[in-house]
Structures are given as structure tokens and as C-alpha cells.
mmCIF file of C-alpha atoms in Angstrom:
data_model
loop_
_atom_site.group_PDB
_atom_site.id
_atom_site.type_symbol
_atom_site.label_atom_id
_atom_site.label_comp_id
_atom_site.label_asym_id
_atom_site.label_seq_id
_atom_site.Cartn_x
_atom_site.Cartn_y
_atom_site.Cartn_z
ATOM 1 C CA UNK A 1 82.119 -10.349 -66.267
ATOM 2 C CA UNK A 2 79.361 -11.867 -64.539
ATOM 3 C CA UNK A 3 75.582 -11.285 -64.165
ATOM 4 C CA UNK A 4 74.338 -10.627 -60.563
ATOM 5 C CA UNK A 5 70.806 -10.074 -59.077
ATOM 6 C CA UNK A 6 70.429 -7.586 -56.334
ATOM 7 C CA UNK A 7 67.944 -7.876 -53.611
ATOM 8 C CA UNK A 8 67.195 -3.866 -53.257
ATOM 9 C CA UNK A 9 66.520 -3.164 -49.457
ATOM 10 C CA UNK A 10 64.476 0.037 -50.685
ATOM 11 C CA UNK A 11 61.181 -1.432 -49.615
ATOM 12 C CA UNK A 12 59.692 -2.215 -52.903
ATOM 13 C CA UNK A 13 60.237 -5.782 -53.165
ATOM 14 C CA UNK A 14 62.861 -5.433 -56.117
ATOM 15 C CA UNK A 15 65.346 -7.462 -57.518
ATOM 16 C CA UNK A 16 68.270 -5.663 -59.827
ATOM 17 C CA UNK A 17 69.691 -6.880 -62.623
ATOM 18 C CA UNK A 18 73.479 -6.087 -62.905
ATOM 19 C CA UNK A 19 76.524 -7.085 -64.879
ATOM 20 C CA UNK A 20 80.014 -6.747 -63.167
ATOM 21 C CA UNK A 21 83.093 -6.074 -65.209
ATOM 22 C CA UNK A 22 85.973 -7.256 -63.641
ATOM 23 C CA UNK A 23 89.797 -5.573 -64.529
ATOM 24 C CA UNK A 24 92.458 -7.599 -66.519
ATOM 25 C CA UNK A 25 94.164 -9.973 -64.110
ATOM 26 C CA UNK A 26 91.266 -9.958 -62.024
ATOM 27 C CA UNK A 27 92.009 -12.394 -58.701
ATOM 28 C CA UNK A 28 88.960 -12.582 -55.951
ATOM 29 C CA UNK A 29 91.862 -12.878 -53.368
ATOM 30 C CA UNK A 30 92.252 -9.408 -53.552
ATOM 31 C CA UNK A 31 90.552 -5.875 -53.048
ATOM 32 C CA UNK A 32 89.657 -3.339 -55.781
ATOM 33 C CA UNK A 33 88.166 -0.203 -55.904
ATOM 34 C CA UNK A 34 84.860 -0.142 -57.765
ATOM 35 C CA UNK A 35 82.569 2.039 -59.579
ATOM 36 C CA UNK A 36 78.636 2.182 -59.773
ATOM 37 C CA UNK A 37 77.644 3.311 -63.286
ATOM 38 C CA UNK A 38 74.107 4.426 -63.752
ATOM 39 C CA UNK A 39 72.212 4.326 -67.471
ATOM 40 C CA UNK A 40 70.630 7.419 -69.036
ATOM 41 C CA UNK A 41 66.689 7.815 -68.777
ATOM 42 C CA UNK A 42 65.366 5.302 -70.996
ATOM 43 C CA UNK A 43 68.355 3.349 -71.484
ATOM 44 C CA UNK A 44 69.489 -0.233 -69.743
ATOM 45 C CA UNK A 45 73.062 -1.661 -68.861
ATOM 46 C CA UNK A 46 73.729 -3.035 -71.968
ATOM 47 C CA UNK A 47 73.970 0.205 -73.723
ATOM 48 C CA UNK A 48 76.155 3.141 -73.311
ATOM 49 C CA UNK A 49 76.508 2.490 -69.354
ATOM 50 C CA UNK A 50 78.114 -1.217 -70.183
ATOM 51 C CA UNK A 51 80.145 0.485 -72.508
ATOM 52 C CA UNK A 52 81.553 2.788 -70.169
ATOM 53 C CA UNK A 53 81.956 -0.019 -67.670
ATOM 54 C CA UNK A 54 83.770 -2.446 -70.029
ATOM 55 C CA UNK A 55 86.236 0.297 -71.017
ATOM 56 C CA UNK A 56 87.000 1.221 -67.370
ATOM 57 C CA UNK A 57 87.293 -2.306 -66.451
ATOM 58 C CA UNK A 58 90.126 -2.322 -69.284
ATOM 59 C CA UNK A 59 91.827 0.133 -67.419
ATOM 60 C CA UNK A 60 92.089 -1.808 -64.111
ATOM 61 C CA UNK A 61 88.845 -0.680 -62.258
ATOM 62 C CA UNK A 62 86.024 -3.017 -61.004
ATOM 63 C CA UNK A 63 82.841 -1.628 -62.323
ATOM 64 C CA UNK A 64 79.227 -2.903 -62.233
ATOM 65 C CA UNK A 65 76.352 -1.590 -64.492
ATOM 66 C CA UNK A 66 72.772 -2.271 -63.309
ATOM 67 C CA UNK A 67 69.176 -1.613 -64.749
ATOM 68 C CA UNK A 68 66.892 0.657 -62.682
ATOM 69 C CA UNK A 69 63.959 -0.484 -60.700
ATOM 70 C CA UNK A 70 60.859 -1.097 -63.084
ATOM 71 C CA UNK A 71 63.232 -0.929 -66.174
ATOM 72 C CA UNK A 72 65.104 -3.410 -68.224
ATOM 73 C CA UNK A 73 65.678 -7.139 -66.693
ATOM 74 C CA UNK A 74 65.187 -5.537 -62.678
ATOM 75 C CA UNK A 75 61.956 -6.319 -61.430
ATOM 76 C CA UNK A 76 58.976 -4.046 -60.408
ATOM 77 C CA UNK A 77 55.704 -2.798 -61.456
ATOM 78 C CA UNK A 78 54.465 -0.782 -63.517
ATOM 79 C CA UNK A 79 57.290 -1.253 -65.847
ATOM 80 C CA UNK A 80 59.014 2.043 -67.169
ATOM 81 C CA UNK A 81 58.298 3.898 -64.326
ATOM 82 C CA UNK A 82 61.045 6.625 -64.209
ATOM 83 C CA UNK A 83 60.789 7.611 -60.347
ATOM 84 C CA UNK A 84 63.998 9.729 -59.785
ATOM 85 C CA UNK A 85 63.924 9.081 -55.897
ATOM 86 C CA UNK A 86 63.867 5.424 -56.715
ATOM 87 C CA UNK A 87 66.664 5.855 -59.268
ATOM 88 C CA UNK A 88 68.852 7.381 -56.664
ATOM 89 C CA UNK A 89 68.222 4.759 -54.416
ATOM 90 C CA UNK A 90 69.003 2.243 -56.543
ATOM 91 C CA UNK A 91 72.772 3.637 -56.855
ATOM 92 C CA UNK A 92 73.035 3.061 -52.945
ATOM 93 C CA UNK A 93 71.074 -0.372 -53.272
ATOM 94 C CA UNK A 94 74.007 -1.392 -55.292
ATOM 95 C CA UNK A 95 76.535 -0.036 -53.189
ATOM 96 C CA UNK A 96 74.779 -2.206 -50.252
ATOM 97 C CA UNK A 97 75.597 -5.466 -52.582
ATOM 98 C CA UNK A 98 79.303 -4.384 -53.190
ATOM 99 C CA UNK A 99 79.801 -3.995 -49.544
ATOM 100 C CA UNK A 100 79.313 -7.712 -48.883
ATOM 101 C CA UNK A 101 81.954 -8.791 -51.626
ATOM 102 C CA UNK A 102 85.044 -9.563 -50.176
ATOM 103 C CA UNK A 103 87.025 -8.417 -53.424
ATOM 104 C CA UNK A 104 85.424 -5.197 -53.276
ATOM 105 C CA UNK A 105 87.297 -2.160 -50.859
ATOM 106 C CA UNK A 106 84.408 -0.773 -49.073
ATOM 107 C CA UNK A 107 86.406 2.329 -48.487
ATOM 108 C CA UNK A 108 87.040 2.902 -52.164
ATOM 109 C CA UNK A 109 83.894 3.123 -54.045
ATOM 110 C CA UNK A 110 82.977 5.424 -56.692
ATOM 111 C CA UNK A 111 79.787 6.334 -58.457
ATOM 112 C CA UNK A 112 79.249 7.712 -62.227
ATOM 113 C CA UNK A 113 76.430 8.300 -64.502
ATOM 114 C CA UNK A 114 75.356 9.219 -67.851
ATOM 115 C CA UNK A 115 72.633 11.727 -68.756
ATOM 116 C CA UNK A 116 69.775 11.258 -66.417
ATOM 117 C CA UNK A 117 72.221 8.670 -64.846
ATOM 118 C CA UNK A 118 74.959 11.207 -63.882
ATOM 119 C CA UNK A 119 72.041 13.241 -62.328
ATOM 120 C CA UNK A 120 71.174 10.471 -60.244
ATOM 121 C CA UNK A 121 74.657 9.726 -59.318
ATOM 122 C CA UNK A 122 75.277 13.143 -57.944
ATOM 123 C CA UNK A 123 72.139 12.683 -56.036
ATOM 124 C CA UNK A 124 73.162 9.550 -54.518
ATOM 125 C CA UNK A 125 76.751 11.008 -53.564
ATOM 126 C CA UNK A 126 75.050 13.762 -51.690
ATOM 127 C CA UNK A 127 73.134 11.346 -50.084
ATOM 128 C CA UNK A 128 75.691 8.307 -49.033
ATOM 129 C CA UNK A 129 78.947 9.200 -47.883
ATOM 130 C CA UNK A 130 80.076 5.746 -49.188
ATOM 131 C CA UNK A 131 80.405 7.499 -52.661
ATOM 132 C CA UNK A 132 84.001 8.898 -52.479
ATOM 133 C CA UNK A 133 84.264 9.971 -55.585
ATOM 134 C CA UNK A 134 81.838 11.139 -58.539
ATOM 135 C CA UNK A 135 81.898 11.530 -62.180
ATOM 136 C CA UNK A 136 79.224 12.469 -64.554
ATOM 137 C CA UNK A 137 78.831 11.762 -68.413
ATOM 138 C CA UNK A 138 76.801 14.290 -70.103
ATOM 139 C CA UNK A 139 75.078 15.122 -66.923
ATOM 140 C CA UNK A 140 71.368 15.715 -66.927
ATOM 141 C CA UNK A 141 69.503 17.171 -63.615
ATOM 142 C CA UNK A 142 66.025 15.403 -65.008
ATOM 143 C CA UNK A 143 64.226 17.822 -63.170
ATOM 144 C CA UNK A 144 65.841 20.764 -64.476
ATOM 145 C CA UNK A 145 65.766 19.501 -68.013
ATOM 146 C CA UNK A 146 61.721 18.861 -67.706
ATOM 147 C CA UNK A 147 61.254 22.230 -66.113
ATOM 148 C CA UNK A 148 63.583 24.224 -67.878
ATOM 149 C CA UNK A 149 64.129 22.786 -71.158
ATOM 150 C CA UNK A 150 67.002 21.194 -73.228
ATOM 151 C CA UNK A 151 68.802 24.477 -73.164
ATOM 152 C CA UNK A 152 67.617 26.126 -70.008
ATOM 153 C CA UNK A 153 65.231 28.339 -71.549
ATOM 154 C CA UNK A 154 61.875 27.912 -69.701
ATOM 155 C CA UNK A 155 60.894 29.253 -66.451
ATOM 156 C CA UNK A 156 60.028 26.607 -63.391
ATOM 157 C CA UNK A 157 56.572 28.177 -62.908
ATOM 158 C CA UNK A 158 56.012 27.536 -66.648
ATOM 159 C CA UNK A 159 56.370 23.742 -65.995
ATOM 160 C CA UNK A 160 53.388 23.948 -64.226
ATOM 161 C CA UNK A 161 51.311 22.245 -67.196
ATOM 162 C CA UNK A 162 53.469 19.086 -66.868
ATOM 163 C CA UNK A 163 52.679 18.267 -63.286
ATOM 164 C CA UNK A 164 49.031 18.867 -64.525
ATOM 165 C CA UNK A 165 49.721 16.397 -67.360
ATOM 166 C CA UNK A 166 51.249 13.834 -64.762
ATOM 167 C CA UNK A 167 48.487 14.231 -62.458
ATOM 168 C CA UNK A 168 45.701 13.709 -65.132
ATOM 169 C CA UNK A 169 47.416 10.121 -65.981
ATOM 170 C CA UNK A 170 47.576 8.937 -62.812
ATOM 171 C CA UNK A 171 43.621 9.737 -62.589
ATOM 172 C CA UNK A 172 43.441 7.829 -66.244
ATOM 173 C CA UNK A 173 46.011 5.131 -64.940
ATOM 174 C CA UNK A 174 43.470 4.216 -61.920
ATOM 175 C CA UNK A 175 40.768 2.893 -64.228
ATOM 176 C CA UNK A 176 42.667 1.494 -66.980
ATOM 177 C CA UNK A 177 45.104 -1.525 -66.913
ATOM 178 C CA UNK A 178 47.398 0.073 -69.833
ATOM 179 C CA UNK A 179 49.043 2.919 -68.595
ATOM 180 C CA UNK A 180 49.753 6.456 -69.975
ATOM 181 C CA UNK A 181 53.446 6.716 -71.304
ATOM 182 C CA UNK A 182 55.588 9.877 -72.816
ATOM 183 C CA UNK A 183 58.529 9.673 -74.715
ATOM 184 C CA UNK A 184 62.045 9.837 -73.014
ATOM 185 C CA UNK A 185 63.780 10.499 -76.133
ATOM 186 C CA UNK A 186 62.319 11.140 -79.718
ATOM 187 C CA UNK A 187 60.095 8.145 -80.785
ATOM 188 C CA UNK A 188 60.033 8.676 -84.252
ATOM 189 C CA UNK A 189 62.588 10.713 -86.392
ATOM 190 C CA UNK A 190 60.193 13.332 -87.467
ATOM 191 C CA UNK A 191 59.264 14.106 -83.684
ATOM 192 C CA UNK A 192 63.061 15.439 -82.931
ATOM 193 C CA UNK A 193 63.187 19.198 -82.383
ATOM 194 C CA UNK A 194 66.692 19.462 -83.296
ATOM 195 C CA UNK A 195 69.703 17.654 -84.765
ATOM 196 C CA UNK A 196 70.862 17.006 -81.159
ATOM 197 C CA UNK A 197 68.048 15.105 -80.390
ATOM 198 C CA UNK A 198 67.704 13.508 -83.324
ATOM 199 C CA UNK A 199 70.673 11.638 -82.146
ATOM 200 C CA UNK A 200 68.515 10.422 -79.288
ATOM 201 C CA UNK A 201 66.356 9.061 -81.579
ATOM 202 C CA UNK A 202 68.933 7.482 -83.842
ATOM 203 C CA UNK A 203 70.348 5.954 -80.660
ATOM 204 C CA UNK A 204 67.466 4.060 -78.966
ATOM 205 C CA UNK A 205 65.570 3.363 -82.077
ATOM 206 C CA UNK A 206 67.935 2.406 -84.963
ATOM 207 C CA UNK A 207 70.841 -0.586 -85.066
ATOM 208 C CA UNK A 208 73.498 2.089 -83.717
ATOM 209 C CA UNK A 209 72.291 1.093 -80.327
ATOM 210 C CA UNK A 210 68.685 -0.067 -79.913
ATOM 211 C CA UNK A 211 67.919 -2.938 -77.309
ATOM 212 C CA UNK A 212 64.833 -4.572 -76.753
ATOM 213 C CA UNK A 213 65.006 -3.731 -73.226
ATOM 214 C CA UNK A 214 65.035 -0.002 -73.915
ATOM 215 C CA UNK A 215 61.872 1.349 -75.513
ATOM 216 C CA UNK A 216 62.572 4.595 -74.874
ATOM 217 C CA UNK A 217 59.691 5.957 -73.074
ATOM 218 C CA UNK A 218 58.308 6.234 -69.247
ATOM 219 C CA UNK A 219 55.238 6.266 -67.534
ATOM 220 C CA UNK A 220 53.135 9.614 -67.568
ATOM 221 C CA UNK A 221 52.772 9.345 -64.173
ATOM 222 C CA UNK A 222 56.442 9.869 -63.405
ATOM 223 C CA UNK A 223 56.238 13.606 -64.126
ATOM 224 C CA UNK A 224 54.500 14.540 -60.667
ATOM 225 C CA UNK A 225 58.029 12.999 -59.370
ATOM 226 C CA UNK A 226 60.424 14.470 -61.912
ATOM 227 C CA UNK A 227 59.244 18.150 -62.383
ATOM 228 C CA UNK A 228 59.961 19.058 -58.372
ATOM 229 C CA UNK A 229 62.916 17.107 -58.251
ATOM 230 C CA UNK A 230 66.018 18.404 -58.173
ATOM 231 C CA UNK A 231 69.368 16.118 -58.319
ATOM 232 C CA UNK A 232 71.650 18.278 -56.930
ATOM 233 C CA UNK A 233 69.577 19.589 -54.056
ATOM 234 C CA UNK A 234 71.610 20.552 -50.817
ATOM 235 C CA UNK A 235 74.967 19.900 -53.144
ATOM 236 C CA UNK A 236 76.163 23.191 -51.765
ATOM 237 C CA UNK A 237 76.460 21.916 -48.385
ATOM 238 C CA UNK A 238 76.985 17.733 -48.720
ATOM 239 C CA UNK A 239 78.400 17.219 -51.840
ATOM 240 C CA UNK A 240 81.891 17.189 -51.160
ATOM 241 C CA UNK A 241 83.493 14.359 -52.582
ATOM 242 C CA UNK A 242 85.710 15.058 -55.671
ATOM 243 C CA UNK A 243 83.994 15.555 -58.979
ATOM 244 C CA UNK A 244 84.714 15.177 -62.566
ATOM 245 C CA UNK A 245 82.125 16.185 -65.137
ATOM 246 C CA UNK A 246 82.465 15.350 -68.766
ATOM 247 C CA UNK A 247 80.372 16.979 -71.091
ATOM 248 C CA UNK A 248 80.820 18.029 -74.951
ATOM 249 C CA UNK A 249 81.372 21.225 -75.919
ATOM 250 C CA UNK A 250 78.503 21.582 -78.539
ATOM 251 C CA UNK A 251 75.969 19.946 -76.193
ATOM 252 C CA UNK A 252 72.659 21.675 -75.566
ATOM 253 C CA UNK A 253 72.615 20.063 -72.095
ATOM 254 C CA UNK A 254 76.494 21.358 -70.767
ATOM 255 C CA UNK A 255 74.684 23.888 -68.762
ATOM 256 C CA UNK A 256 73.525 21.157 -66.044
ATOM 257 C CA UNK A 257 77.294 19.990 -65.957
ATOM 258 C CA UNK A 258 78.377 23.667 -65.109
ATOM 259 C CA UNK A 259 75.631 23.684 -62.708
ATOM 260 C CA UNK A 260 76.525 20.696 -60.685
ATOM 261 C CA UNK A 261 80.238 21.931 -60.552
ATOM 262 C CA UNK A 262 79.165 25.492 -59.582
ATOM 263 C CA UNK A 263 76.705 24.158 -56.553
ATOM 264 C CA UNK A 264 78.995 21.170 -55.102
ATOM 265 C CA UNK A 265 80.513 22.236 -51.851
ATOM 266 C CA UNK A 266 83.687 20.038 -52.959
ATOM 267 C CA UNK A 267 86.754 21.792 -53.160
ATOM 268 C CA UNK A 268 88.130 18.982 -55.646
ATOM 269 C CA UNK A 269 86.129 19.659 -58.540
ATOM 270 C CA UNK A 270 86.793 19.732 -62.479
ATOM 271 C CA UNK A 271 84.922 20.024 -66.115
ATOM 272 C CA UNK A 272 86.831 18.324 -68.961
ATOM 273 C CA UNK A 273 85.030 19.575 -72.131
ATOM 274 C CA UNK A 274 85.249 17.301 -74.894
ATOM 275 C CA UNK A 275 85.701 19.548 -78.237
ATOM 276 C CA UNK A 276 83.466 18.705 -81.101
ATOM 277 C CA UNK A 277 81.235 16.441 -78.853
ATOM 278 C CA UNK A 278 77.335 16.898 -78.390
ATOM 279 C CA UNK A 279 75.068 15.368 -75.757
ATOM 280 C CA UNK A 280 74.652 11.825 -77.385
ATOM 281 C CA UNK A 281 78.015 11.695 -78.904
ATOM 282 C CA UNK A 282 79.792 10.835 -75.576
ATOM 283 C CA UNK A 283 77.505 7.843 -75.255
ATOM 284 C CA UNK A 284 79.212 5.463 -78.188
ATOM 285 C CA UNK A 285 81.315 7.572 -80.747
ATOM 286 C CA UNK A 286 84.218 5.893 -79.918
ATOM 287 C CA UNK A 287 86.837 8.902 -80.307
ATOM 288 C CA UNK A 288 84.654 10.751 -77.741
ATOM 289 C CA UNK A 289 84.435 8.044 -75.530
ATOM 290 C CA UNK A 290 87.844 7.318 -75.243
ATOM 291 C CA UNK A 291 88.824 10.887 -74.807
ATOM 292 C CA UNK A 292 86.005 10.629 -71.523
ATOM 293 C CA UNK A 293 87.547 7.424 -70.482
ATOM 294 C CA UNK A 294 91.151 8.572 -70.544
ATOM 295 C CA UNK A 295 90.311 10.990 -67.778
ATOM 296 C CA UNK A 296 87.945 8.939 -65.987
ATOM 297 C CA UNK A 297 90.108 6.290 -65.280
ATOM 298 C CA UNK A 298 93.008 8.217 -63.845
ATOM 299 C CA UNK A 299 90.316 10.215 -61.860
ATOM 300 C CA UNK A 300 88.816 7.175 -60.469
ATOM 301 C CA UNK A 301 92.120 5.527 -59.505
ATOM 302 C CA UNK A 302 93.659 8.678 -58.203
ATOM 303 C CA UNK A 303 90.916 9.353 -55.961
ATOM 304 C CA UNK A 304 89.728 6.099 -54.692
#
């Protein structure tokens, strides 16, 4: 395991902080397939992304988990900006870096992400042909989630108020030093609308997996980018790589994994349903994570 800094060439002057997890018996004189792992919205590389990175490395894959621009140990202002276009580009920036490493085979690079990181990874695979295989865990298309609700019960047009809110936040930010923020997960237990999202509060704000670099909120101005964003835009034309989506059988977010597979042009796509798991339990509950890894590892080994 090694900490690295990545010069992001996307035009924002940002340095990404990342951790490379090396497979057992790693030899710098050999070339390995590599998997880029994107964390959930509000998360950091030390949480579920790092857990999957470590477990996949134990299965013989070289993996890299990183902090998004403006978040965690990566640089960039304003802090906690959740711009989905930048987050998608971050994945390609990490791939830029991997191609400079002699021990990475540039023809065998895959991408995966958890929650919003899964949606961003899908979008990156649509945009970047260097990604040869895509996997998601509890995938969230962040634009869909904010527009249509956790369980897809809200019409697009009814989300216009969020754009209004984000627009007003930008106006307020222009004359203040402290920017307006908005929770990405419930900040308090009593704010959770259901039991599943109560687990999001528990994950980010209790000893279960809290981390000082993961405050659980984003800048409110981010809404003006998020609401109209579609992580699966043009998937029906350009998402041709092999795809594995892992989702819990009782996850309120499962419809976004289903939608990804329905829209993707790929002829090699599969859904693995983890029975009894909800969205959050695939983040860190050992029996569910282990089941996910049991299909993710052979998927990447076979496709890369």
C-alpha cells in the first residue's frame, strides 16, 4: 500500500490524493491489471472505497482509491464541492496517472465505484475508452437520485425547486465567506426519512465508519450541476464495455443499477443481487462485502 499524489490535468490546478493497494507478491518488474475505485458522494478513500480496494488487492488486482477534487486530502476550493462533471473527470485523471506506471498494463484498466461513485464510474466509462471493464456497487446516478428521489417516485419537472435552491445559494455565496451547504447523508439520526437512510447517518457520523475528512455534506451550489446531470447519458451508444452491477435485494436504490444495465449498449452485462442487503450494508457489512468481492474479483480478472 502506498500513498501517491496525482497532478490532475483537468484544468483546475488540483492535486488528487490516492492510495495504491498492491496485490500479494507484487513485483514492480511485472505488469498488472488495475482498477480505479471511486468513493460515494460525501465519502473518502479511507472508507468503503478503500475497503473494496484492499479486498480486491488481496484477490490479486492492483487497485487505487482516491479522494475526489475538493474533498478529503485532495486539493481544490471551495471545499466539499460535488460537481459531477469534475468527479467523472477525476477518474480519467487517475487513469492518466496509471498509464505512467511501468507496472500497470494500460490495456487492462477497469473502473468501479460505490453509490454515486458507481454512477461517476459509468459516466467515465462512457467518456473514456481506456476503461476496459466497469463494475458498480449500490450504484447511484446522482442526478436521478436528486431529481427523482431515493425510490424513483418524483417526476423530473418537480425537482425544479432544487435548481432554484442551488441558484439562490450561488447568489448568497457571492457575498459571503462561508458557503451554503446541504447534507449528502442525514447529519442527525432524527433527520433520516427511513431506516435505510438512517444507516447512512450511522455510517458517516458514528464510530461505524466516521472519518474526519468526510463531513457528510456538500456545497449547496452543487445542485445547479447535479440536478440536470445524467451519469448514464449516451450509455445506449457508447457504454459498450463489460459491466457488472452489484446491488442489494432490499436496496431502495436498486432501480438505478437496473436502469444502468437497461440503457447500456454493452452485450456483456450482468446484475448480481445480494440477498438481504440494502444500499448501505454493501458499504461495510462483512458478509455482504465478501459476497460482492466474490463476484467482482473474477469479473475484473476475466475482463481485463
